[in-house]
GROMACS .gro file of C-alpha atoms in nm:
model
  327
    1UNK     CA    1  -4.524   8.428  10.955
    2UNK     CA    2  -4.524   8.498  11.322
    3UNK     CA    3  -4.637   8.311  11.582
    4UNK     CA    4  -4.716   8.385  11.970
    5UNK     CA    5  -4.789   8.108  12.188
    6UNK     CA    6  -4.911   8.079  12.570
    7UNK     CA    7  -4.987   7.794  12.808
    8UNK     CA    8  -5.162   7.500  12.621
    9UNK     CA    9  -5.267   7.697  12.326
   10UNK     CA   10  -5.231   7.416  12.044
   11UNK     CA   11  -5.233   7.434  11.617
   12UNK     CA   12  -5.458   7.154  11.467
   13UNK     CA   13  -5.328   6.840  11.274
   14UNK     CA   14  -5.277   6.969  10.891
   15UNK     CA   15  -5.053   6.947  10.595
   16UNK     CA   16  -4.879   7.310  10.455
   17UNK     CA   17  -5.039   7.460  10.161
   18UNK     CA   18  -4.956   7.291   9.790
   19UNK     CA   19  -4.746   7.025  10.004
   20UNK     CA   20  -4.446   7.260  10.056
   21UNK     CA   21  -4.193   7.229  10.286
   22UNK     CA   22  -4.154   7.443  10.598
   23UNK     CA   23  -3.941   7.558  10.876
   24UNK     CA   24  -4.007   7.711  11.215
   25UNK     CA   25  -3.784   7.886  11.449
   26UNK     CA   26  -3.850   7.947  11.795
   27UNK     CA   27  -3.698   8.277  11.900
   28UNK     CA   28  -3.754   8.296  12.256
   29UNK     CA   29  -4.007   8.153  12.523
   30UNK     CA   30  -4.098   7.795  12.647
   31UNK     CA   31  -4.073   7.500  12.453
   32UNK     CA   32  -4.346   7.341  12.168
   33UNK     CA   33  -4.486   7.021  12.163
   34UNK     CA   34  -4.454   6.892  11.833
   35UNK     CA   35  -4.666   6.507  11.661
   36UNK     CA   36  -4.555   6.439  11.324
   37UNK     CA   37  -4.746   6.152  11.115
   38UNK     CA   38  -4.459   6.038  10.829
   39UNK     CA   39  -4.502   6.122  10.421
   40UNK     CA   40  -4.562   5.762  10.412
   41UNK     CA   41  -4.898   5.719  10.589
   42UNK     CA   42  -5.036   6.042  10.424
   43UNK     CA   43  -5.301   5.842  10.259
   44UNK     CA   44  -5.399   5.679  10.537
   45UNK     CA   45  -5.433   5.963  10.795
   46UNK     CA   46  -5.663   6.144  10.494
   47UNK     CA   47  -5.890   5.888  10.522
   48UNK     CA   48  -5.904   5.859  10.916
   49UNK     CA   49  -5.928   6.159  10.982
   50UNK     CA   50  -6.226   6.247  10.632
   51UNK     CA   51  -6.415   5.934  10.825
   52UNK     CA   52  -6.378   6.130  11.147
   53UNK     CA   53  -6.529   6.446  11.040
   54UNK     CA   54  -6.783   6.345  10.761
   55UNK     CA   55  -7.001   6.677  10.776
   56UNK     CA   56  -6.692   6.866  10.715
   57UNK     CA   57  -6.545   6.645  10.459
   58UNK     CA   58  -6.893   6.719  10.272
   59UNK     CA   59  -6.920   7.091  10.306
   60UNK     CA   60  -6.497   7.125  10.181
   61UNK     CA   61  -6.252   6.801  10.039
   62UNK     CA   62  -5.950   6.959  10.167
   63UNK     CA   63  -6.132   7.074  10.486
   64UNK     CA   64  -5.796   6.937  10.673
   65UNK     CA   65  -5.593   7.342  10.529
   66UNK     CA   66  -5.879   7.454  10.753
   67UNK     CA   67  -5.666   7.383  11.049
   68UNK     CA   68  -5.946   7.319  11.293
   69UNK     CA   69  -5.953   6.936  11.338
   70UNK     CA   70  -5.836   6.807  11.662
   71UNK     CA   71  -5.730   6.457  11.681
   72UNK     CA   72  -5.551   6.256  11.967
   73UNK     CA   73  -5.216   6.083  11.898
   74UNK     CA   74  -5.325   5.792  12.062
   75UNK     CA   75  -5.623   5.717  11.821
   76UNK     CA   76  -5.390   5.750  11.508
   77UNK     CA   77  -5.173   5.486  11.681
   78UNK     CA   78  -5.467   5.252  11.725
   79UNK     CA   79  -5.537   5.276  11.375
   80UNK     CA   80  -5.183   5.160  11.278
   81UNK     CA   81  -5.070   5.499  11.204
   82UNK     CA   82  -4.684   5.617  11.361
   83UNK     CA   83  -4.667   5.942  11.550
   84UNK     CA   84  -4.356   6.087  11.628
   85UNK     CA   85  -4.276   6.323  11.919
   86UNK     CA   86  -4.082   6.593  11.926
   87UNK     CA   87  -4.032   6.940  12.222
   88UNK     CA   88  -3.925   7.198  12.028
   89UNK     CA   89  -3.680   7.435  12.233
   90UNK     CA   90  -3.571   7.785  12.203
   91UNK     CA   91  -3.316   7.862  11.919
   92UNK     CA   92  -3.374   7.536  11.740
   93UNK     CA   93  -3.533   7.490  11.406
   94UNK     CA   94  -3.788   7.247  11.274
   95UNK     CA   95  -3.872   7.129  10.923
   96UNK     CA   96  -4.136   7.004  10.819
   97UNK     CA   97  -4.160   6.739  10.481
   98UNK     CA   98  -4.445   6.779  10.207
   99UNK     CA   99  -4.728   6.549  10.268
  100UNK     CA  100  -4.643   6.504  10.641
  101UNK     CA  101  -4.957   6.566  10.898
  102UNK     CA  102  -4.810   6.782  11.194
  103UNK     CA  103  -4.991   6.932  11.519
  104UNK     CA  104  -4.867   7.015  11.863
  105UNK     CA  105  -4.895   7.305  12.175
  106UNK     CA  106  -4.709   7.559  12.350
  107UNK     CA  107  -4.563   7.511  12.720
  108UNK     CA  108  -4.581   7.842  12.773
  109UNK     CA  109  -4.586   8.195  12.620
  110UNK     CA  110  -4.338   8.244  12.328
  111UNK     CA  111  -4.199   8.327  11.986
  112UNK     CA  112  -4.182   8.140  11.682
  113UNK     CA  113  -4.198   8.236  11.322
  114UNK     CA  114  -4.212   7.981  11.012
  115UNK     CA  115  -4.162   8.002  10.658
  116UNK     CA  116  -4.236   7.799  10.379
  117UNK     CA  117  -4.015   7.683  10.104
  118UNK     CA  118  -3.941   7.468   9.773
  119UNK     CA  119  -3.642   7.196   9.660
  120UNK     CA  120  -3.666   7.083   9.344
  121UNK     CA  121  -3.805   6.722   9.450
  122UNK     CA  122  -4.088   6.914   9.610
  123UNK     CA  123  -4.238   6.995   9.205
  124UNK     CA  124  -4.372   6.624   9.170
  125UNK     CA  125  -4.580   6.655   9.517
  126UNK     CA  126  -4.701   7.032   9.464
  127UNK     CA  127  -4.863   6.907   9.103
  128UNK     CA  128  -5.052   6.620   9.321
  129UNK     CA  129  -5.159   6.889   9.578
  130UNK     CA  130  -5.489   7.021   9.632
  131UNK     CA  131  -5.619   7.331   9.758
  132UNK     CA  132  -5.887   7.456   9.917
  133UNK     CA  133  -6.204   7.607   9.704
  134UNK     CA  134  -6.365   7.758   9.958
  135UNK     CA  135  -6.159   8.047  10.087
  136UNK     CA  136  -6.099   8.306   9.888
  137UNK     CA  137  -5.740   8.341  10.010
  138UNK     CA  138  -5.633   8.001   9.986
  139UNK     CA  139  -5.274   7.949   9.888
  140UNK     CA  140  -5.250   7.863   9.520
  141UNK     CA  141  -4.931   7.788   9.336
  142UNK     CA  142  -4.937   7.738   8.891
  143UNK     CA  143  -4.751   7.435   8.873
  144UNK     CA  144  -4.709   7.442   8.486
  145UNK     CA  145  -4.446   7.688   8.508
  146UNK     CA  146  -4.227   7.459   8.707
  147UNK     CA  147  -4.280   7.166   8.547
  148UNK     CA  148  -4.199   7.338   8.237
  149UNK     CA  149  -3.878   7.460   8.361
  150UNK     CA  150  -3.760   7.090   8.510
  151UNK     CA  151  -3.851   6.933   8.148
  152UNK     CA  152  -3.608   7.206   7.985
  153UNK     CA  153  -3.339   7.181   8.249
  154UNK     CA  154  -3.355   6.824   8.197
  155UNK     CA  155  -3.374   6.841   7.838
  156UNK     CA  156  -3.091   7.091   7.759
  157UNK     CA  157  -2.848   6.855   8.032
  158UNK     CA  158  -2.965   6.527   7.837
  159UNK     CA  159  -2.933   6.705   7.457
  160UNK     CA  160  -2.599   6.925   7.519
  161UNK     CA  161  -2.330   6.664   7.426
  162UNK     CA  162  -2.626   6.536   7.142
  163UNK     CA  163  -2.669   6.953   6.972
  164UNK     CA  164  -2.390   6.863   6.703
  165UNK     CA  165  -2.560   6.521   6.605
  166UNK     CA  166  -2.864   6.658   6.601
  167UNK     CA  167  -2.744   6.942   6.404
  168UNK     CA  168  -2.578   6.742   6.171
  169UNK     CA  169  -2.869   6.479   6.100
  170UNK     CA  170  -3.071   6.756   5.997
  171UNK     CA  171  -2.876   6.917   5.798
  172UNK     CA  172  -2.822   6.644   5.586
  173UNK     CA  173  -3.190   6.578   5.531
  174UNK     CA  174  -3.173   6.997   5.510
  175UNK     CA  175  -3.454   7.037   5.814
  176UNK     CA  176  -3.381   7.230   6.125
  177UNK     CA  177  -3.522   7.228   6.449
  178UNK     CA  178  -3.667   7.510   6.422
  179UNK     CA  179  -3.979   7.347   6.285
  180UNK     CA  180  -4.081   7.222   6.650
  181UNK     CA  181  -4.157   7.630   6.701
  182UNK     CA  182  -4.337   7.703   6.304
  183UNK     CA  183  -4.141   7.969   6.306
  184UNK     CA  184  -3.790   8.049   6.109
  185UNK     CA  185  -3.445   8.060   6.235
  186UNK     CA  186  -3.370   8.397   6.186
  187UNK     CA  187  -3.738   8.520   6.308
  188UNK     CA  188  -3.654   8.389   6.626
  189UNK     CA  189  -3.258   8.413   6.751
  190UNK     CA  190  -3.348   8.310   7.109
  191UNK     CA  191  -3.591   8.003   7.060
  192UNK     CA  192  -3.472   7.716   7.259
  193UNK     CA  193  -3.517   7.484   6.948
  194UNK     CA  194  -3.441   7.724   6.652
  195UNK     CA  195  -3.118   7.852   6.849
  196UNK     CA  196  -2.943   7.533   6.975
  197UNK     CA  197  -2.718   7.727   7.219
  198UNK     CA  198  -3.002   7.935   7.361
  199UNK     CA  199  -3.168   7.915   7.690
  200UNK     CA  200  -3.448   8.115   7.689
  201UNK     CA  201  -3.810   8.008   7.645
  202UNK     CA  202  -3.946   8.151   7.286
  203UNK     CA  203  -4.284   8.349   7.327
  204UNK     CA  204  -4.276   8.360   6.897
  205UNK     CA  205  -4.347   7.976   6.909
  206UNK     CA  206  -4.684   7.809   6.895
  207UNK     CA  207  -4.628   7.551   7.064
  208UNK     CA  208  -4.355   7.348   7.210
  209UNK     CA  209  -4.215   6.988   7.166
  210UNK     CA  210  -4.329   6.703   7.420
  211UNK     CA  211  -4.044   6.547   7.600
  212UNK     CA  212  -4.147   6.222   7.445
  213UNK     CA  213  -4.105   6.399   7.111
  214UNK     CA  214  -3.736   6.520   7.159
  215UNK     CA  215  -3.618   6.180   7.336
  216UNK     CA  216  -3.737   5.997   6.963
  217UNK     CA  217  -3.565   6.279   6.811
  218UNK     CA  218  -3.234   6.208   7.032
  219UNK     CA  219  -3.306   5.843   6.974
  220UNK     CA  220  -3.352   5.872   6.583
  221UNK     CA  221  -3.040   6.075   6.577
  222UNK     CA  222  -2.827   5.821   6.794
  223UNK     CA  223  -2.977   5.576   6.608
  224UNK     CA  224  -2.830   5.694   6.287
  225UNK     CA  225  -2.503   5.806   6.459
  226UNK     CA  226  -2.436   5.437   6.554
  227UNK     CA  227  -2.509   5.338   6.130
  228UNK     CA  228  -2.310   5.593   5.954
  229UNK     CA  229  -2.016   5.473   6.261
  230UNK     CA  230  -2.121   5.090   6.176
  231UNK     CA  231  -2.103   5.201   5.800
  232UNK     CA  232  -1.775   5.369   5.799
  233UNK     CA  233  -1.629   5.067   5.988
  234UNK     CA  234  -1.739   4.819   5.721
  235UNK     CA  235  -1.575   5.066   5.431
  236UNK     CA  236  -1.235   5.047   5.588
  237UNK     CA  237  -1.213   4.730   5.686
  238UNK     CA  238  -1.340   4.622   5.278
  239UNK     CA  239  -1.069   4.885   5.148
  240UNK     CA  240  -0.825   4.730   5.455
  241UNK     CA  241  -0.860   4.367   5.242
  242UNK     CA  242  -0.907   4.482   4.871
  243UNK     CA  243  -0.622   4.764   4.874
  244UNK     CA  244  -0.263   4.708   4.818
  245UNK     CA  245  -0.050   4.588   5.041
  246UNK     CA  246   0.136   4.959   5.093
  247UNK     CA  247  -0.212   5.044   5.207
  248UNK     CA  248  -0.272   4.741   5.436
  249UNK     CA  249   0.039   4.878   5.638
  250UNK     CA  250  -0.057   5.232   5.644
  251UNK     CA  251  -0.366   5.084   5.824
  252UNK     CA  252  -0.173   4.897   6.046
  253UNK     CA  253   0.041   5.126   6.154
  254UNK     CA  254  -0.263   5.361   6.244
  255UNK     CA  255  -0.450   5.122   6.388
  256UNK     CA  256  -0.132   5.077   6.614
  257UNK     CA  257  -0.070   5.411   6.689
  258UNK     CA  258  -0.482   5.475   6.787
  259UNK     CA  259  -0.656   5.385   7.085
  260UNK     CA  260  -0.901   5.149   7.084
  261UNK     CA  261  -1.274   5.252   7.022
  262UNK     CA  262  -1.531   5.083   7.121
  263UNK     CA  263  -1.834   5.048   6.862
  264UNK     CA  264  -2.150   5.025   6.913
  265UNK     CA  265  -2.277   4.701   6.947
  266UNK     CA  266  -2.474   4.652   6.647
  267UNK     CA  267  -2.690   4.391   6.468
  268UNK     CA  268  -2.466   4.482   6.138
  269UNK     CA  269  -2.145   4.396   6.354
  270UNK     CA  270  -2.245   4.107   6.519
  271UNK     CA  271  -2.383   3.986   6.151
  272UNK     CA  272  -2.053   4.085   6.081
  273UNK     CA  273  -1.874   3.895   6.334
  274UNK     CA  274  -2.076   3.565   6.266
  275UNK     CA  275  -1.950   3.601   5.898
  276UNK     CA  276  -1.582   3.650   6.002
  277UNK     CA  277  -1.610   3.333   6.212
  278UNK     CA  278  -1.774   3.118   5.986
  279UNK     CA  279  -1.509   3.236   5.727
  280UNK     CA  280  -1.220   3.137   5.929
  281UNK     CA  281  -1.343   2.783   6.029
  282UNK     CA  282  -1.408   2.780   5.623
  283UNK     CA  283  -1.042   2.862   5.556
  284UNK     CA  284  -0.954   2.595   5.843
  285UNK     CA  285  -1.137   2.323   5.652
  286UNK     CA  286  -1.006   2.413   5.322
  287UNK     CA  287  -0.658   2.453   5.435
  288UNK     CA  288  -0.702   2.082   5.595
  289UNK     CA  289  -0.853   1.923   5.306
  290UNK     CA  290  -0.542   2.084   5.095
  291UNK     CA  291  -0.327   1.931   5.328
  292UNK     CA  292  -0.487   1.564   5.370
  293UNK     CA  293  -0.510   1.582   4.921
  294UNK     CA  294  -0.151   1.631   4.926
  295UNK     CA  295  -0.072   1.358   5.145
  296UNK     CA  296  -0.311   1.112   4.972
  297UNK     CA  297  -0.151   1.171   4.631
  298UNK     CA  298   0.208   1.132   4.785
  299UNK     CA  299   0.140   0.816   4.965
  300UNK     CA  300  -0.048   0.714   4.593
  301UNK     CA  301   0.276   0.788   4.383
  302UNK     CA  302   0.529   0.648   4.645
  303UNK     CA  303   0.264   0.311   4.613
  304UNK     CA  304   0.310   0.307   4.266
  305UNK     CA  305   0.679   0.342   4.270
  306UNK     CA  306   0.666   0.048   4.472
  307UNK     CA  307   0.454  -0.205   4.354
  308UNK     CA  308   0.587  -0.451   4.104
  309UNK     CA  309   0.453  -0.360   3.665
  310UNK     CA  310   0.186  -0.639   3.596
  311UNK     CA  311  -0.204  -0.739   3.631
  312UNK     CA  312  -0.414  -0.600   3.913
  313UNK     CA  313  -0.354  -0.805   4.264
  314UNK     CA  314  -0.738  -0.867   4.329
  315UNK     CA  315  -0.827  -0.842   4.700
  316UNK     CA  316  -1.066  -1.031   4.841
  317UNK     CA  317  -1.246  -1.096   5.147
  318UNK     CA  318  -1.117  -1.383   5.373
  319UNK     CA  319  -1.413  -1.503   5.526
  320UNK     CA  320  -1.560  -1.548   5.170
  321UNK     CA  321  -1.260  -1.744   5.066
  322UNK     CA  322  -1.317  -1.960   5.354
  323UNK     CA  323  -1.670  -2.010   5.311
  324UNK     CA  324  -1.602  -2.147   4.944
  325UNK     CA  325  -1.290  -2.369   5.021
  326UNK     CA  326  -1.543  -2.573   5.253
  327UNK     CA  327  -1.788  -2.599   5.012
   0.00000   0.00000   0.00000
């Protein structure tokens, strides 16, 4: 849009339509006067400024797109609210946030022509944006086709390196995901969920999964990933200990010549792991009492070796053979 501006000729204090953001370039002419209010204190100035202009707020909510309320800087700074100041000169842009109250004037007569525009972290304010009822040619964005389009882009970059597990989970309980759309595989070749490759929203489908339902479908299929790896791990290492010994140092050697992998840290491993250390402090013990049962029937035959053929040497207690010599 174009602007002209002469001496003292001023825009009111407003917010852009859906909370987009927007730049303005002056092309020629004297300077503006710009007051910005900060994203932050958007709540805040709303109610100021609704509490200012109660017959308006009543006729229109979003009265404020009208661009016709005037308000000095100085009484937003007396209710705790931070206005920035900014001349805006010839050949220079300025941008403009979403939620962020701006107003100003012209020095003089010039040229200036703004534009709105989107980034992708301006989707989350435009769905909180309101919009004027009242005019007919109010500015009025869908949202759900953008939010739509975030949830897949984030979906297809979290699911990508998870396609084969998925694939493979349900193809060994012989499902597809082609039942999120009701429809078959090959009635629909470029469904997002019957094709797993595709990227192109299916208008065959009925409906379409939740992002809460495919992150417990990614979780489920993890989830099993992790037991079938935890399950495998258990198999070798009970073949490593009950094969023969050329197999033992087969494994070995493999195990050598792999890297290291970590597994997942599981409640069947660490149940696992308890057993293996209660089983060596087992061994420990029984290797010990071995040890000490040897030594106690050496030091038993060497005594009898040495001790003279005849009746038992009874050993009594000293203090009790004092006790009866004084009686």
């Amino acid at each position: 849009m174009l602007y002209f501006g002469m001496w003292r000729a001023m825009f009111a204090w407003h917010v852009e339509d859906m909370n987009l953001f927007s730049i303005n370039y002056l092309h020629f002419g004297k300077p503006k006067q710009w007051y910005c209010v900060p994203a932050s204190h958007f709540e805040k100035t709303d109610r100021l400024l609704r509490s200012l202009y109660p017959h308006q707020y009543r006729q229109c909510p979003e009265f404020l797109r009208h661009k016709k309320c005037v308000v000095s800087p100085n009484v937003l700074k007396q209710h705790n609210i931070p206005v920035h100041r900014c001349i805006h000169y010839e050949g220079e842009f300025m941008i403009t946030f979403p939620r962020s109250f701006h107003a100003g004037f012209n020095y003089g007569f010039n040229c200036a022509e703004s534009v709105n525009f989107a980034l992708k972290s301006w989707v989350a304010e435009g769905v909180k944006a309101n919009f004027c009822k009242c005019q007919p040619d109010t500015v009025r964005i869908d949202m759900e086709d953008f939010v739509h389009r975030m949830a897949d882009a984030e979906l297809i970059e979290e699911t990508d390196p998870l396609f084969d597990v998925i694939k493979e989970a349900a193809a060994k309980k012989e499902k597809s995901t082609a039942r999120w759309g009701k429809v078959e595989p090959w009635s629909c070749p470029q469904c997002t969920f019957c094709n797993n490759r595709a990227r192109v929203k299916c208008a065959i489908c009925e409906y379409r999964p939740s992002k809460k339902q495919m992150k417990e479908a990614i979780a489920r299929a993890k989830q099993q990933r992790e037991e079938e790896s935890v399950t495998k791990e258990v198999k070798e290492n009970v073949h490593e200990v009950t094969g023969t010994s050329e197999n033992r140092r087969k494994r070995k050697r493999k195990m050598q010549q792999t890297p290291t992998i970590a597994f997942p840290d599981h409640e069947i491993t660490k149940f696992f792991r308890e057993i293996g250390i209660c089983a060596h402090y087992a061994n420990r013990m029984i290797k010990r009492k071995l040890e000490l049962k040897q030594i106690l029937n050496m030091k038993r035959d060497e005594l009898k070796r040495h001790l003279p053929l005849g009746p038992r040497i009874k050993i009594c207690n000293h203090n009790a053979a004092k006790r009866e010599a004084s009686e």
